[in-house]
């Protein structure tokens, strides 16, 4: 199994509802370093899992509506806790839609077997979501 | 599959018995950066794999009896080589017991599907143990 | 010249006023990895610049009122842009007061010649403030 | 499942053929930080997945013919795009042959269940190949 | 003294002339992670050393003619060994010209006291050039 | 001012005498990642601060008597606390003697203006010693 991973980052504000969050119930923020791994059984005719430039652009596009924003004010997230693990899942779902649309390469859509999305929130904590694409 | 990983470190002395270890048969030491990944199929009602604060505390508690110690003098390790991979397995087993006891959250015990423990001993070598929790 | 550096981190929300900030004028946030370097010409009788444990605790105490907060709501920062470089200077000043109070060791107050505070906001940007302590 | 990972690096030149590569069609180069993970169900009598020193030496030997070279001039790679993911697969195959030859320990050959090879080409892109050894 | 640092990277091929370089006399390559630190005594009215976005863009512009190229074929470098330390100096000089031109902000030109440019070529070696700007 | 930095690591055991050290009075250990920076006003005829290969070898030679040892048993350290900052100074002095002996290049001895030695003991603490060489 081959894989290719690309990385970018976002800087966001949010708050988390529930006593379990303690002081993180207050409005605070994070720099999330985001990694997306694309897994594929074989390489294409160019020797690629997918084009790195397209993969980086697709990730940038997915992150754009989050970056430099307050997640508490984004309608899709209303009533949800935007925990690091939830966001990993959400970015996975948005990237999966891009892959299906051919954003990382027209011949790539049906070829990526699985993805893994990692969000690093600090030197001591990070979260991930992974799953099959087909 | 979601996951959450937390990290801490310990500074220990030990020696390793067996010609294969060469100069590492001498008493020496290591800083181990320890990462514990908790894997879970879905998130809880708060949007969490588990509480980061509790996970960090559980890891700190598991590492406390090792930290700033000579592993050669710890009774449980008598007659064992405390290699990096052995320690990864040992920390896995101790963390698994904590998870079962509800240390990372009362509703978490039966929900964590698997864990992975990584110990980084230098910029060029690290070891891990992973396995199911149920 | 000897030096000792300790590191911790905070997760904050803030916004920045002024057209130069573009989208960062919106409420957003950051994880700041904070490093404080203490410089000293010679070592004390124990062979130390200062006690690492005390230095880490002093840094934690200085960071506590910022951590998991919205900097826009902190009275001391009213009317100030809490840029990364401004915060580096502010943390420098607060750490300097701690050093003067003996927080990193009773005999250390007059011995630390200079400090450098670094705040890392993302993999591609960080800021610092350094200056003499006497 | 236990694992041990060792790391080294190479500095190479190459070019990549195909319009998808854009400016990377020109002769350019990379520092690849290479990680090889060895996976094994149980530990040997010494408490090891395999000897770290031997594993590092085997990796160094596999990387030697690539290091400080122009991959375009290496006969085995003629007509192939030496993409990061292709090289991960190639280093996997060469390491697998070393493991089978007993290079990482005479008793290790049949015991390593799987390997994973990662090549980091920049802070924002890396590739991997993983597969079973038996 | 305040400072702001921004980072980017390039992937280049080159060869180095002289017996001291041993196998690095052959055509090979490198990923250079490049950091540029801007030092300034005080902050501007916005609380900035300079605008991070402009600084990143200026660095990208300076690196563009090097990136994904064979440095041996660049006319300005004819007859020069493009060692890591030489390139650090060269990027310093090109960035200094940009700063003087107002590329990192119209009011910044005369305010930056000094710069430091670091090029990281591998996990075990990096080089830098630093100097005053006025 | 140009500089070149090389890095290696050692794994040692030691204990520290004095109530200030708390639990670190016990025998424990550390992985020290060691960086040595060589500073020089101009480059040599090859475009170098010094040969990276020789610098790495000189560092390896200086670290060899410490690596995989118990520092408490090394005669030169008897009665001294081998704190991270003390070791940074000690490695500085030993590297300085190597530089003076021509170990990093015969023409380099009188040309290196200053050195800085950093020892990283954990993700949250490191120490350094720097000083002039002439």
Coordinates of N, CA and C in Angstrom, one line a residue, chain E residues 2 10 12 18-19 23 40 54 56 62 65 69 73 75 88-89 94 96 100 106-108 113 115 118 122 134:
Chain E
X2 N 13.0 43.0 19.4 CA 11.9 42.1 18.9 C 12.5 41.4 17.7
X10 N 12.8 25.1 -0.4 CA 13.1 24.9 -1.8 C 13.7 23.5 -2.0
X12 N 16.4 21.7 -4.6 CA 17.3 22.1 -5.7 C 18.3 20.9 -5.9
X18 N 35.7 20.5 -5.5 CA 36.8 20.5 -4.6 C 36.8 19.2 -3.8
X19 N 38.1 18.7 -3.7 CA 38.2 17.4 -3.1 C 37.6 17.3 -1.7
X23 N 32.1 12.7 -2.0 CA 31.0 12.3 -2.9 C 30.0 13.4 -3.2
X40 N 14.2 44.0 15.1 CA 13.8 45.4 15.2 C 13.7 45.9 16.6
X54 N 3.3 39.6 4.1 CA 4.3 40.2 3.2 C 5.7 39.6 3.3
X56 N 6.4 36.5 4.2 CA 6.3 35.2 3.6 C 6.3 35.3 2.1
X62 N 12.0 35.6 -3.3 CA 13.4 35.4 -3.4 C 13.8 34.0 -3.7
X65 N 13.4 31.8 -8.0 CA 14.4 31.5 -9.0 C 15.3 30.3 -8.7
X69 N 15.2 23.9 -9.3 CA 16.2 24.2 -10.3 C 17.5 23.5 -10.0
X73 N 23.3 25.4 -13.1 CA 22.9 26.1 -14.4 C 22.5 27.5 -14.2
X75 N 23.2 31.3 -14.0 CA 24.4 32.1 -14.3 C 25.0 32.8 -13.2
X88 N 22.9 30.7 2.3 CA 22.4 31.5 3.4 C 22.8 33.0 3.2
X89 N 24.0 33.2 2.8 CA 24.5 34.6 2.6 C 23.8 35.2 1.4
X94 N 19.7 39.0 -1.0 CA 18.5 39.2 -1.8 C 17.3 39.7 -0.9
X96 N 17.6 41.3 1.9 CA 18.0 42.7 2.3 C 17.5 43.7 1.3
X100 N 14.8 46.7 1.7 CA 15.1 48.1 1.3 C 14.1 48.7 0.3
X106 N 5.9 49.3 3.5 CA 6.4 50.6 3.1 C 7.2 51.3 4.3
X107 N 6.7 51.1 5.5 CA 7.3 51.8 6.6 C 8.4 51.0 7.3
X108 N 8.7 49.9 6.7 CA 9.6 48.9 7.4 C 11.1 49.1 7.0
X113 N 16.7 46.3 11.9 CA 18.1 46.5 12.3 C 19.0 45.4 11.8
X115 N 19.1 41.0 10.1 CA 18.4 39.8 9.7 C 19.3 38.6 10.0
X118 N 18.5 31.2 8.0 CA 19.0 29.8 8.3 C 18.5 28.9 7.1
X122 N 19.5 19.1 6.4 CA 19.2 17.7 6.8 C 18.9 17.8 8.3
X134 N 21.5 48.1 8.8 CA 21.7 49.5 8.7 C 22.8 49.9 9.7

